[in-house]
Tab-separated table of N, CA and C in Angstrom:
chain	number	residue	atom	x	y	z
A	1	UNK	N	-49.446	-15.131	147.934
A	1	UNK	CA	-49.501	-14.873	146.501
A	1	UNK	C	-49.132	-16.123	145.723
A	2	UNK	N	-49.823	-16.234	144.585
A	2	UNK	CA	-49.259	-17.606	143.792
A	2	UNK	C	-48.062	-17.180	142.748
A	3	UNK	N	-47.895	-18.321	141.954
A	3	UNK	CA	-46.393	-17.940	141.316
A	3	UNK	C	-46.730	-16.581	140.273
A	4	UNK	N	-45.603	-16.069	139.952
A	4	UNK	CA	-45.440	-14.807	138.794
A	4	UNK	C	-45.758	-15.248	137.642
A	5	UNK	N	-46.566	-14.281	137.441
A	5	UNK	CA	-46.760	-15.030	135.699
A	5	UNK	C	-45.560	-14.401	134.667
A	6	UNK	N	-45.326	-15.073	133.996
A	6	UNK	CA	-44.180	-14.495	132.523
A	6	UNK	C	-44.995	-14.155	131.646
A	7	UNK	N	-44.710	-13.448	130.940
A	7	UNK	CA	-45.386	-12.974	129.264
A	7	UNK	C	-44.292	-13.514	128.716
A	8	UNK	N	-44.906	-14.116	127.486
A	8	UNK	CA	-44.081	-14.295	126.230
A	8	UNK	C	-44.721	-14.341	124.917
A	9	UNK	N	-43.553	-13.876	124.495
A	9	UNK	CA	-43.991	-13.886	122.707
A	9	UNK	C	-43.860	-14.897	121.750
A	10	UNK	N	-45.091	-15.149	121.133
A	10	UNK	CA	-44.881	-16.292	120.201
A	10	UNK	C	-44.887	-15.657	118.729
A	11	UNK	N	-43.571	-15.910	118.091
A	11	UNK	CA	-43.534	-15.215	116.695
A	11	UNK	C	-44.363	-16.580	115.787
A	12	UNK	N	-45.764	-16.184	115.065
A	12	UNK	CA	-46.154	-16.551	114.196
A	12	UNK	C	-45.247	-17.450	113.512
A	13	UNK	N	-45.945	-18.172	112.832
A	13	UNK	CA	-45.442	-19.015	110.608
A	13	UNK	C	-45.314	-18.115	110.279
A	14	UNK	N	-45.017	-18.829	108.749
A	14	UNK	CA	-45.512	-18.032	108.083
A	14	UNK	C	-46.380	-18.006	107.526
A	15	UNK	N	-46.964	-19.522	107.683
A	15	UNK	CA	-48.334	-19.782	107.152
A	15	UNK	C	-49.601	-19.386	107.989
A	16	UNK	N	-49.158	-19.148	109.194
A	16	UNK	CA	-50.381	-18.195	109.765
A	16	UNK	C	-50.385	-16.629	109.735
A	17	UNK	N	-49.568	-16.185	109.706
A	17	UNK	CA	-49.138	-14.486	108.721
A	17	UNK	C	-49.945	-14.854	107.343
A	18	UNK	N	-49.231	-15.645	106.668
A	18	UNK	CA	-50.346	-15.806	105.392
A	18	UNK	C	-51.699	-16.263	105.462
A	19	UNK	N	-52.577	-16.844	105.952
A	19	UNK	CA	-53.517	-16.917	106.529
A	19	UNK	C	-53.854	-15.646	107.206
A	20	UNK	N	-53.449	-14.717	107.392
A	20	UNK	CA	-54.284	-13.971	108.420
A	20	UNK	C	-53.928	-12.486	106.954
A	21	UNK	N	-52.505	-12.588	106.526
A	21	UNK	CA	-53.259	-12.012	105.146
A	21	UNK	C	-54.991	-12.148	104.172
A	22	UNK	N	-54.841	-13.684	103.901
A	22	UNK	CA	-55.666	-14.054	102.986
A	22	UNK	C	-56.806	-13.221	103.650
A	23	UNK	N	-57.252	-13.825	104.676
A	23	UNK	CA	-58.407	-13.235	105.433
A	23	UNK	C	-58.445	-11.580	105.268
A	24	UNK	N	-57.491	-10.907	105.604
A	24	UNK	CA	-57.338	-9.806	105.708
A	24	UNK	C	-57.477	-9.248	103.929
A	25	UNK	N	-57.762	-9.725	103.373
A	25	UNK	CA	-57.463	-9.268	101.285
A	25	UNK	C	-59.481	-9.804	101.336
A	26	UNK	N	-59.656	-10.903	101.914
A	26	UNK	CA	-61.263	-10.783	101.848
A	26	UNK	C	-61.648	-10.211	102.364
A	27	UNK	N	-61.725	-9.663	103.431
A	27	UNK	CA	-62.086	-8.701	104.094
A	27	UNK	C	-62.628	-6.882	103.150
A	28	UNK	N	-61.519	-6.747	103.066
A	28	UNK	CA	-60.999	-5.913	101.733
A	28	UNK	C	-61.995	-5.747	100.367
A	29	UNK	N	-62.361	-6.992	100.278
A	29	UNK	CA	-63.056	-7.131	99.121
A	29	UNK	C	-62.545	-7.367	97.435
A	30	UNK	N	-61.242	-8.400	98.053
A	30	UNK	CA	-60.260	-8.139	97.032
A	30	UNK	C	-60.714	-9.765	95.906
A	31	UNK	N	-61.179	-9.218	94.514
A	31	UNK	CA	-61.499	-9.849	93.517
A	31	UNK	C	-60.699	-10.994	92.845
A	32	UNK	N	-61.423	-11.669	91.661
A	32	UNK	CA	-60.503	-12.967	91.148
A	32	UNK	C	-59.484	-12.401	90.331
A	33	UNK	N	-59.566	-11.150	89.836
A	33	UNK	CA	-58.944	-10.318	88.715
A	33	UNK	C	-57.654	-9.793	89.732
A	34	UNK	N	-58.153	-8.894	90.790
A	34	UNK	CA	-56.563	-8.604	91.437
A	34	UNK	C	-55.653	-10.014	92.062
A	35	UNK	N	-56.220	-10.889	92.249
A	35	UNK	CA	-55.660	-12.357	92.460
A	35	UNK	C	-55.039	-12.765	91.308
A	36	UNK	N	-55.666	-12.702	90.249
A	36	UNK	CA	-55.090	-13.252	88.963
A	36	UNK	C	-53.670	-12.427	88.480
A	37	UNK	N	-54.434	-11.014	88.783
A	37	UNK	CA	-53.141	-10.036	88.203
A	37	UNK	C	-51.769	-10.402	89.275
A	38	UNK	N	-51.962	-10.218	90.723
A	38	UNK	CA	-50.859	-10.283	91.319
A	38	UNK	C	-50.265	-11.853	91.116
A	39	UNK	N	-50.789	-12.750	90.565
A	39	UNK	CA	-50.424	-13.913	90.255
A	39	UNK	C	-49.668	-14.018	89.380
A	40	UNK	N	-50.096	-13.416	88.265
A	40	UNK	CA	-49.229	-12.517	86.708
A	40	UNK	C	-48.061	-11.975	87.618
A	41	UNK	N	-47.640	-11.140	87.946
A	41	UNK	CA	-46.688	-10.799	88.696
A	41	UNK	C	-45.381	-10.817	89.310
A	42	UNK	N	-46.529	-11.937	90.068
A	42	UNK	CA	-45.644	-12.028	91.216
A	42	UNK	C	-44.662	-14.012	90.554
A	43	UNK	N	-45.704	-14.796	89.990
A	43	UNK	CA	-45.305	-16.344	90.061
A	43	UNK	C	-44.083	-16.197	89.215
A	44	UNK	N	-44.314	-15.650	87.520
A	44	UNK	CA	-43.248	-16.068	86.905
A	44	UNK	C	-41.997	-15.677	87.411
A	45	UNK	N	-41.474	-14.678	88.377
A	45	UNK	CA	-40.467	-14.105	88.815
A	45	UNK	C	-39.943	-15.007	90.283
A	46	UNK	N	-41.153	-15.777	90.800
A	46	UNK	CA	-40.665	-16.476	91.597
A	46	UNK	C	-40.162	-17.945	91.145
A	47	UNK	N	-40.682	-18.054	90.280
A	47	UNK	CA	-39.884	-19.606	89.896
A	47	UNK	C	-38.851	-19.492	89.212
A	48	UNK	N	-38.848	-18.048	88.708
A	48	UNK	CA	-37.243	-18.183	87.872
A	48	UNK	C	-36.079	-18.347	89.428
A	49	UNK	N	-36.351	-17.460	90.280
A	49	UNK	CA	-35.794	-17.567	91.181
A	49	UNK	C	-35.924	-18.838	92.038
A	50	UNK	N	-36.507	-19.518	92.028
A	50	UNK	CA	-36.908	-21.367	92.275
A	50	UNK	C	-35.797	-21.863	91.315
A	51	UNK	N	-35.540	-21.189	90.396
A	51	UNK	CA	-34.571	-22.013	89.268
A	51	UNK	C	-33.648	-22.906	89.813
A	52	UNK	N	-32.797	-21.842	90.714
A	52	UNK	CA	-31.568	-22.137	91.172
A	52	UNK	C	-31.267	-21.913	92.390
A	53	UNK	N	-32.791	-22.065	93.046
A	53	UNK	CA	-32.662	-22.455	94.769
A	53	UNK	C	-33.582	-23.778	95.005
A	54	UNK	N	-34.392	-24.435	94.357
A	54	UNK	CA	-34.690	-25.900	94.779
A	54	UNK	C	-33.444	-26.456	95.099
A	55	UNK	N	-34.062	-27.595	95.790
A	55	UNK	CA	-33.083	-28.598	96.067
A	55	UNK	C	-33.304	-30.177	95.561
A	56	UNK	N	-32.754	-30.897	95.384
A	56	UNK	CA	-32.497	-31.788	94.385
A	56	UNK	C	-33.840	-32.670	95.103
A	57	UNK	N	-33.976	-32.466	96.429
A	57	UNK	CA	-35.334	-33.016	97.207
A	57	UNK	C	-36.574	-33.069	96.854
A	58	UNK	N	-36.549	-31.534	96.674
A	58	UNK	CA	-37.624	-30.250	96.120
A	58	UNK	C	-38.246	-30.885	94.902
A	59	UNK	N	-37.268	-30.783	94.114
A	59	UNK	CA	-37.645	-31.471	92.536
A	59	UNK	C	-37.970	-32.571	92.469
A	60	UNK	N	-37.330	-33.817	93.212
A	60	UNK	CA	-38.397	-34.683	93.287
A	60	UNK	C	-39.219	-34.990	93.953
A	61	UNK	N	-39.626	-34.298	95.033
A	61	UNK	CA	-41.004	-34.231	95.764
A	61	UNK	C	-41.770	-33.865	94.936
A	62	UNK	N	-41.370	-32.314	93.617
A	62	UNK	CA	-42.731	-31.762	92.771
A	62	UNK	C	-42.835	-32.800	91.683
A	63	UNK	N	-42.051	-33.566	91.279
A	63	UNK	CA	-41.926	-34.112	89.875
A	63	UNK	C	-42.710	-35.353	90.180
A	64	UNK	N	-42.640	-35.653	92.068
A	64	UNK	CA	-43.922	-37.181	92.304
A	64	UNK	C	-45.389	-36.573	91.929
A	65	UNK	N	-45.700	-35.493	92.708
A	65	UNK	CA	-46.548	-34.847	92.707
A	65	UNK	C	-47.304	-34.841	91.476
A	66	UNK	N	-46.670	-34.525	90.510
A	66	UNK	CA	-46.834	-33.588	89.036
A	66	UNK	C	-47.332	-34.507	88.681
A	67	UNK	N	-46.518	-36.114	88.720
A	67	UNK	CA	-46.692	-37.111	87.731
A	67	UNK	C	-47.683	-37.794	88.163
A	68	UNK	N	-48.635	-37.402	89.277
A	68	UNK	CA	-49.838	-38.166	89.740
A	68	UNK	C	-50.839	-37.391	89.311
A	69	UNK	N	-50.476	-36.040	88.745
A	69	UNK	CA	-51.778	-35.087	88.281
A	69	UNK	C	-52.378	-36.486	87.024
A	70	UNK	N	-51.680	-37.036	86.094
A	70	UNK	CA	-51.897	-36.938	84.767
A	70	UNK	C	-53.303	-38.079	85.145
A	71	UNK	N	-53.200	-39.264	85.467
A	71	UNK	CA	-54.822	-39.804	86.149
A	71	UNK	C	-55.756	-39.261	87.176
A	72	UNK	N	-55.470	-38.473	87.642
A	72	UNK	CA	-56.059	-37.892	88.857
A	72	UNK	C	-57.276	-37.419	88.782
A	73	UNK	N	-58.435	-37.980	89.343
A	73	UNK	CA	-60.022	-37.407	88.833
A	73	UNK	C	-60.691	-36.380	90.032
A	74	UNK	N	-59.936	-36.942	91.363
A	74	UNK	CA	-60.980	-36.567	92.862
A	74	UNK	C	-60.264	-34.606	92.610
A	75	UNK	N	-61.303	-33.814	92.540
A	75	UNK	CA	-61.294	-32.530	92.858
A	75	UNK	C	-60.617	-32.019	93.288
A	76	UNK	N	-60.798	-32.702	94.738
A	76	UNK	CA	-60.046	-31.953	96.293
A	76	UNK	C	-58.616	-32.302	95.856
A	77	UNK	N	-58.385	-33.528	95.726
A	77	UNK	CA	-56.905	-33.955	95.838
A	77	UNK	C	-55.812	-33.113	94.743
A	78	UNK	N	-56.625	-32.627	93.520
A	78	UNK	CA	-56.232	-31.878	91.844
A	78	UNK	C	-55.345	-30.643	93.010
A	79	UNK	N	-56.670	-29.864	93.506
A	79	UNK	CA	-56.126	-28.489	94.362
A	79	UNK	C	-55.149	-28.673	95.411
A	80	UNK	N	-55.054	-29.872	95.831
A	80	UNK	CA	-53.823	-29.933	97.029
A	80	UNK	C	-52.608	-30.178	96.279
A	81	UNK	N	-53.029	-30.712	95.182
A	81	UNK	CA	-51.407	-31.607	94.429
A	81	UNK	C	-50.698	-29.906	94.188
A	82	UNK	N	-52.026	-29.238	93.343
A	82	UNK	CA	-51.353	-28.199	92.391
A	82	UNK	C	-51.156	-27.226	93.574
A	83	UNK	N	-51.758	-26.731	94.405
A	83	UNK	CA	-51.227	-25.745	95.701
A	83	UNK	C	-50.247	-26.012	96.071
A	84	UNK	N	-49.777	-27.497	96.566
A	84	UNK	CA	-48.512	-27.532	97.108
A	84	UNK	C	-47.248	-27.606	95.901
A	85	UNK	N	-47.444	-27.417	94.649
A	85	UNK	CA	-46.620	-27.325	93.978
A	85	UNK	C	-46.204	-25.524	94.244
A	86	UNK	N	-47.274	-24.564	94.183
A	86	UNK	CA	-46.658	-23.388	94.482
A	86	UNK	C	-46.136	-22.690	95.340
A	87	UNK	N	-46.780	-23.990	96.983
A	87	UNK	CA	-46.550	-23.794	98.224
A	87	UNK	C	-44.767	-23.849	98.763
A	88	UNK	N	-44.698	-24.878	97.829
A	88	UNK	CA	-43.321	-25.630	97.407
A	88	UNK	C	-42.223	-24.299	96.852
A	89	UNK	N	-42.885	-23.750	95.238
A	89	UNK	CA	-41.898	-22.860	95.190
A	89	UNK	C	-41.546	-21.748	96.153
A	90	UNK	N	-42.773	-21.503	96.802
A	90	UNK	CA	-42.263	-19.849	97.486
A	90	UNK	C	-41.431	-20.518	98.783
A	91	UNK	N	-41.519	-21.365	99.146
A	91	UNK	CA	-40.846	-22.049	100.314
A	91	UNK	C	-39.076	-21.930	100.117
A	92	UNK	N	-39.218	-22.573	98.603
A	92	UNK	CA	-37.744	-22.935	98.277
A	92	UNK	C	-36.938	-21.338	97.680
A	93	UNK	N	-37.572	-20.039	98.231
A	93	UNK	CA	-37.239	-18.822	97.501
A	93	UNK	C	-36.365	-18.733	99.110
A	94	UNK	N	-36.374	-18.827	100.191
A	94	UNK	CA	-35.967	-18.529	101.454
A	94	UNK	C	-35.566	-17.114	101.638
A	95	UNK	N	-37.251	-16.799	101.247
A	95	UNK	CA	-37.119	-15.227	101.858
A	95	UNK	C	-38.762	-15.144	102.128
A	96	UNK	N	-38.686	-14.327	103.315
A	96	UNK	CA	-39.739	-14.718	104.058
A	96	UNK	C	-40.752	-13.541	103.652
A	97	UNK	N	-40.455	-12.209	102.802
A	97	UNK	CA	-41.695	-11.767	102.583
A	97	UNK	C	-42.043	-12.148	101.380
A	98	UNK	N	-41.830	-13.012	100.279
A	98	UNK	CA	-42.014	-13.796	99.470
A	98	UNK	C	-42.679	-14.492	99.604
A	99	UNK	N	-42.428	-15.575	100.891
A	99	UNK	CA	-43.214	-16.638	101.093
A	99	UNK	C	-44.498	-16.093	101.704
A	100	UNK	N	-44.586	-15.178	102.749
A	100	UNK	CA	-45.895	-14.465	102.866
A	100	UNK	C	-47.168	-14.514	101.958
A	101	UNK	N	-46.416	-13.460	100.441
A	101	UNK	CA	-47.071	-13.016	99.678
A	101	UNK	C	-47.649	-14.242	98.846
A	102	UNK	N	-46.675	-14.645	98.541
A	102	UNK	CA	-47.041	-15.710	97.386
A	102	UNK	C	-48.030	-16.985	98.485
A	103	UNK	N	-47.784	-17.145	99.947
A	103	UNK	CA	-48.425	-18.246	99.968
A	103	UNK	C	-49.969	-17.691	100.177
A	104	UNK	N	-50.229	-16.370	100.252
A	104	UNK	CA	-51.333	-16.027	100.833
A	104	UNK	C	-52.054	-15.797	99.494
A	105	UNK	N	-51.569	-15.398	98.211
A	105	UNK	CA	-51.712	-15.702	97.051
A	105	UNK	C	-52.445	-16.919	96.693
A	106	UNK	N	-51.862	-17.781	97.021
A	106	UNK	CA	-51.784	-19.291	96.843
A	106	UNK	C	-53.024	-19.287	97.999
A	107	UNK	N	-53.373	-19.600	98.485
A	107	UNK	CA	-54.375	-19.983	99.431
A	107	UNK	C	-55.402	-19.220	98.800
A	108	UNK	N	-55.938	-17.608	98.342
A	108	UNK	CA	-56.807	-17.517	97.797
A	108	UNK	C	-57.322	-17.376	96.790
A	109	UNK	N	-56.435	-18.136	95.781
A	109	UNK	CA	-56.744	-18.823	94.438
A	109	UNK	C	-57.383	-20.264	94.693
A	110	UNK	N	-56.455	-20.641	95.889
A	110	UNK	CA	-57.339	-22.549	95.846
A	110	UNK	C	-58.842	-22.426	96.454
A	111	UNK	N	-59.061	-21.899	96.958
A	111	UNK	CA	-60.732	-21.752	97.110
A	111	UNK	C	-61.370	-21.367	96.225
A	112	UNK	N	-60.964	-21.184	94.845
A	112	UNK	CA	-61.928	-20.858	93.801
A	112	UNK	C	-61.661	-22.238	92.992
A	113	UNK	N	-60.382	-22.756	92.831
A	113	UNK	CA	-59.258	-23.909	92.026
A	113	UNK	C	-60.324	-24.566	91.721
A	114	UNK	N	-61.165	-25.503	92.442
A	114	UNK	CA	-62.258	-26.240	92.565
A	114	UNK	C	-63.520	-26.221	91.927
A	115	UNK	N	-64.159	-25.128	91.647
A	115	UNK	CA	-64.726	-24.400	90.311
A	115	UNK	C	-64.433	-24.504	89.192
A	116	UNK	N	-62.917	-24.117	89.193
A	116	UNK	CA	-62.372	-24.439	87.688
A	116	UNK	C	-61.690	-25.862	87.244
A	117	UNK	N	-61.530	-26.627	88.482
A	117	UNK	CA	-61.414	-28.180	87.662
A	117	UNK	C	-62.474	-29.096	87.454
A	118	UNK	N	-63.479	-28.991	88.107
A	118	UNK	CA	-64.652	-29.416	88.746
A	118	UNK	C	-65.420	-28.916	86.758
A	119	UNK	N	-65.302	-28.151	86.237
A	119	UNK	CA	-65.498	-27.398	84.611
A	119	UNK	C	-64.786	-28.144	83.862
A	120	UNK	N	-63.659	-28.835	83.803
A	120	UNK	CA	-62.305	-29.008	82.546
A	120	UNK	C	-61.744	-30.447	82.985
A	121	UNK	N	-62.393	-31.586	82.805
A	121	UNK	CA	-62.328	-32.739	82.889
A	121	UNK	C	-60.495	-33.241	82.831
A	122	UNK	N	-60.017	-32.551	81.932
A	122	UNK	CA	-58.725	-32.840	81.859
A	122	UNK	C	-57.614	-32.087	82.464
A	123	UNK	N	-58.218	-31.130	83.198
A	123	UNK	CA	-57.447	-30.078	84.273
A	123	UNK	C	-56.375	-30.663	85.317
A	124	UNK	N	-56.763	-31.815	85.559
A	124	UNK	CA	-54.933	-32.657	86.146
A	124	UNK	C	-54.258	-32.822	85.231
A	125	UNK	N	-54.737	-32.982	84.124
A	125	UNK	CA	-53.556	-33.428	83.134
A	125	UNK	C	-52.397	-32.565	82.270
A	126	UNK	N	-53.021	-31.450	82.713
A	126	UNK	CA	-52.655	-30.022	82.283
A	126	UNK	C	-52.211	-29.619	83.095
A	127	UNK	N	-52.510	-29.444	83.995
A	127	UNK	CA	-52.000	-29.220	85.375
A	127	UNK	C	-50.673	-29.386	85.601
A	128	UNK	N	-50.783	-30.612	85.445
A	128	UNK	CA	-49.320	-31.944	85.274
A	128	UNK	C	-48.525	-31.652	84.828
A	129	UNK	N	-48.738	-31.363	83.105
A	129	UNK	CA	-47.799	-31.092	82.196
A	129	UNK	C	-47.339	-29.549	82.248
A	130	UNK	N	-48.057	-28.736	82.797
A	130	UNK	CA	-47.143	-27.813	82.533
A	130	UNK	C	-46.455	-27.120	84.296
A	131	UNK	N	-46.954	-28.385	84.876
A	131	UNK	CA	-46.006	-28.206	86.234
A	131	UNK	C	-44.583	-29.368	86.260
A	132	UNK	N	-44.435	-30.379	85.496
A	132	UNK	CA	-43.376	-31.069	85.036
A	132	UNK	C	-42.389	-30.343	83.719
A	133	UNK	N	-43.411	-29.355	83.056
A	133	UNK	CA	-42.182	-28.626	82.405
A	133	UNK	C	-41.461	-27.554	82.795
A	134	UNK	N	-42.045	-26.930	83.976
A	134	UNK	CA	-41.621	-25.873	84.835
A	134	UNK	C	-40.585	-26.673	85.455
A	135	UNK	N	-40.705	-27.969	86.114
A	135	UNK	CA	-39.973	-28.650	86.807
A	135	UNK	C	-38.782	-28.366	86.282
A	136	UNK	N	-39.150	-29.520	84.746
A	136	UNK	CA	-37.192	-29.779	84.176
A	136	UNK	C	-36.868	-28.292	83.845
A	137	UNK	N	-37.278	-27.461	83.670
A	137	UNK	CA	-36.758	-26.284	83.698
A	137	UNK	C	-36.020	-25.758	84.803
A	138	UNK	N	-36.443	-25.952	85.692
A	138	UNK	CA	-35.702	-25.593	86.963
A	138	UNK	C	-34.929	-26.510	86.967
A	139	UNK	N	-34.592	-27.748	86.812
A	139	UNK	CA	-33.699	-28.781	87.126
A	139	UNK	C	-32.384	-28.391	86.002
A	140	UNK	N	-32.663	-28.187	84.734
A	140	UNK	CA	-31.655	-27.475	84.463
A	140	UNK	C	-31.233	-26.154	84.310
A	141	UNK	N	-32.119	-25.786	85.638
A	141	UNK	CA	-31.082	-23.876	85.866
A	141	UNK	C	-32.052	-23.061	84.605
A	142	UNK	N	-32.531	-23.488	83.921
A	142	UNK	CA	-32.964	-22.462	83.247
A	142	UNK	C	-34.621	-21.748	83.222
A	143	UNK	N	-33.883	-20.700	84.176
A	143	UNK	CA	-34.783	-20.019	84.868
A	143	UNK	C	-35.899	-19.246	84.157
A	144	UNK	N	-35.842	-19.090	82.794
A	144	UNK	CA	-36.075	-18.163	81.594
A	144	UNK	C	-37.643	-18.899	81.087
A	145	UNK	N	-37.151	-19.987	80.669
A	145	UNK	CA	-37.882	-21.254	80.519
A	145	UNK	C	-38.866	-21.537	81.154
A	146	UNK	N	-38.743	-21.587	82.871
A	146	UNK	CA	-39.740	-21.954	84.010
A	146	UNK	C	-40.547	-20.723	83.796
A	147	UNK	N	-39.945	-19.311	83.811
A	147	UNK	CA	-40.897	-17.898	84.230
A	147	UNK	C	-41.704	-18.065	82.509
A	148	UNK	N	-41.711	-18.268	81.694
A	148	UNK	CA	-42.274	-18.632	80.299
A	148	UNK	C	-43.583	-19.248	80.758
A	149	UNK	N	-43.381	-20.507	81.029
A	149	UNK	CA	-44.162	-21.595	81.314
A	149	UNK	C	-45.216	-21.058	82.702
A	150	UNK	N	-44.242	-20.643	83.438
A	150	UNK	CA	-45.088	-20.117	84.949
A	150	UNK	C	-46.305	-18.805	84.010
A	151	UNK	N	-45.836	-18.224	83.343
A	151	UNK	CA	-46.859	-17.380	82.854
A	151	UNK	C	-47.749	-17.890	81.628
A	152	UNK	N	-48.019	-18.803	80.885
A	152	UNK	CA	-48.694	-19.821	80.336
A	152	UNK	C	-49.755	-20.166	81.320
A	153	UNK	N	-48.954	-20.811	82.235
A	153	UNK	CA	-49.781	-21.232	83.475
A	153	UNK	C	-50.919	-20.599	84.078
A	154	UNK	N	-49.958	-19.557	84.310
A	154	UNK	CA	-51.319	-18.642	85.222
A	154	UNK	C	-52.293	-18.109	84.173
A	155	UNK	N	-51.848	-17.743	82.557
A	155	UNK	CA	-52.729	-17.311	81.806
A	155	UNK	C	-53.979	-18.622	81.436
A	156	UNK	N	-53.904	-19.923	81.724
A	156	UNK	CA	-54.427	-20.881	81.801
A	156	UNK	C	-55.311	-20.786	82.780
A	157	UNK	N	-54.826	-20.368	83.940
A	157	UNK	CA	-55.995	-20.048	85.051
A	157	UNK	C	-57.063	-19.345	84.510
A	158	UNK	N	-56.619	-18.230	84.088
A	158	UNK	CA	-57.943	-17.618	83.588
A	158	UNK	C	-58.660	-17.652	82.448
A	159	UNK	N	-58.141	-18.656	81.804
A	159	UNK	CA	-58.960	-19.067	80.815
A	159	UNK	C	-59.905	-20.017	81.458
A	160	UNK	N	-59.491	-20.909	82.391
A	160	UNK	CA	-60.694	-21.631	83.152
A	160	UNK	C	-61.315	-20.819	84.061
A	161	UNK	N	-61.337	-19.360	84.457
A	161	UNK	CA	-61.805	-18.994	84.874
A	161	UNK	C	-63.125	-18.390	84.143
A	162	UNK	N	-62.734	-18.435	83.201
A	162	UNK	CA	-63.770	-18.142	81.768
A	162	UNK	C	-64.750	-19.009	81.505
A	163	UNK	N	-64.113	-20.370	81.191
A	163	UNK	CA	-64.445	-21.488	80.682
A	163	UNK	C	-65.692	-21.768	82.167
A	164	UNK	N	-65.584	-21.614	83.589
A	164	UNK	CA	-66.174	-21.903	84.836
A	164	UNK	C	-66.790	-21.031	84.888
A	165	UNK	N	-66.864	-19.618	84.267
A	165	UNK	CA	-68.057	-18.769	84.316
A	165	UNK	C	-67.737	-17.988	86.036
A	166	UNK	N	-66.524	-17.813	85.816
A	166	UNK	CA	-66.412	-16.947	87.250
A	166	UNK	C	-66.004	-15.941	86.736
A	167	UNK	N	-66.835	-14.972	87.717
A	167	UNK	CA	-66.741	-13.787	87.671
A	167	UNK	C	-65.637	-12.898	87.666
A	168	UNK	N	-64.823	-12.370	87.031
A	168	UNK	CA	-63.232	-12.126	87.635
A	168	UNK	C	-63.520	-10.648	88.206
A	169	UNK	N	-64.585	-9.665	88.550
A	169	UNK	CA	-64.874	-9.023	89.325
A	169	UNK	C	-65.544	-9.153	90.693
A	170	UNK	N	-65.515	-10.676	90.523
A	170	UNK	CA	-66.774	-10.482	92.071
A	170	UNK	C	-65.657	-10.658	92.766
A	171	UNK	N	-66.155	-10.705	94.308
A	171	UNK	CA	-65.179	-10.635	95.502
A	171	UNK	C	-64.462	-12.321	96.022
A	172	UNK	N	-63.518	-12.496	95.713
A	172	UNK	CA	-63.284	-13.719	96.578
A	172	UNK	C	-64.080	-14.156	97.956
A	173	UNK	N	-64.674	-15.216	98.351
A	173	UNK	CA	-65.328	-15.443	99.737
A	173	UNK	C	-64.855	-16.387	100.099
């Protein structure tokens, strides 16, 4: 006989749990409108809570980030800057069905992101500014401020979702 085999368990990310969400919400047939709404939701409540769990790291990793939106022309690079800014907050919430939700959130908004900057020539620059005012908001604790701005934000999404002529009923793909 040859050697025994072992079983073992490999516990997932969480970014492949979220990933296998996202997939699992297309599947579903789940639209830009329930994306948008649970975005409404779910973001401004997570960055208030980002308020006063970043870390002094955190903030300036997002605040390099932010401050490269304001020239920034290439497409692809707009959606990675601004994803990992939200990738960033649910990370810094250190609770793991949070980070689930929100990153799987986050992943199937950026496959549309590209549509809507690719429309709004100045969409890094906006981008920028109202992810550097979320910033100093969080930098000074005031959590009130960031969830304000975080919902500005996302209501901004769908105004370029307007402005890009997407459908906010059709199905995410």
């Amino acid at each position: 006989r040859g050697a025994a085999k072992r079983m073992y368990v490999l516990r997932p990310q969480a970014e492949e749990t979220a990933e296998k969400a996202r997939l699992g919400l297309m599947m579903h047939g789940v639209s830009f409108h329930e994306v948008w709404e649970a975005l409404s939701a779910f973001q401004p409540e997570s960055i208030r809570l980002a308020s006063v769990r970043l870390s002094k790291a955190d903030l300036n990793t997002l605040r390099t980030a932010a401050n490269s939106l304001a020239g920034e022309t290439d497409t692809d690079r707009i959606v990675d800057i601004a994803g990992g800014f939200f990738q960033t907050i649910a990370a810094s919430l250190d609770n793991k069905v949070m980070l689930v939700v929100l990153q799987s959130l986050n992943l199937l908004v950026m496959s549309s992101l590209a549509r809507v900057i690719e429309q709004l020539p100045n969409a890094g620059r906006r981008i920028g500014e109202a992810q550097l005012t979320m910033i100093d908001a969080c930098a000074a604790g005031d959590g009130d401020k960031a969830a304000r701005w975080m919902r500005r934000h996302i209501d901004d999404l769908k105004r370029g979702f307007d402005v890009a002529e997407v459908d906010l009923s059709s199905q995410i793909s």
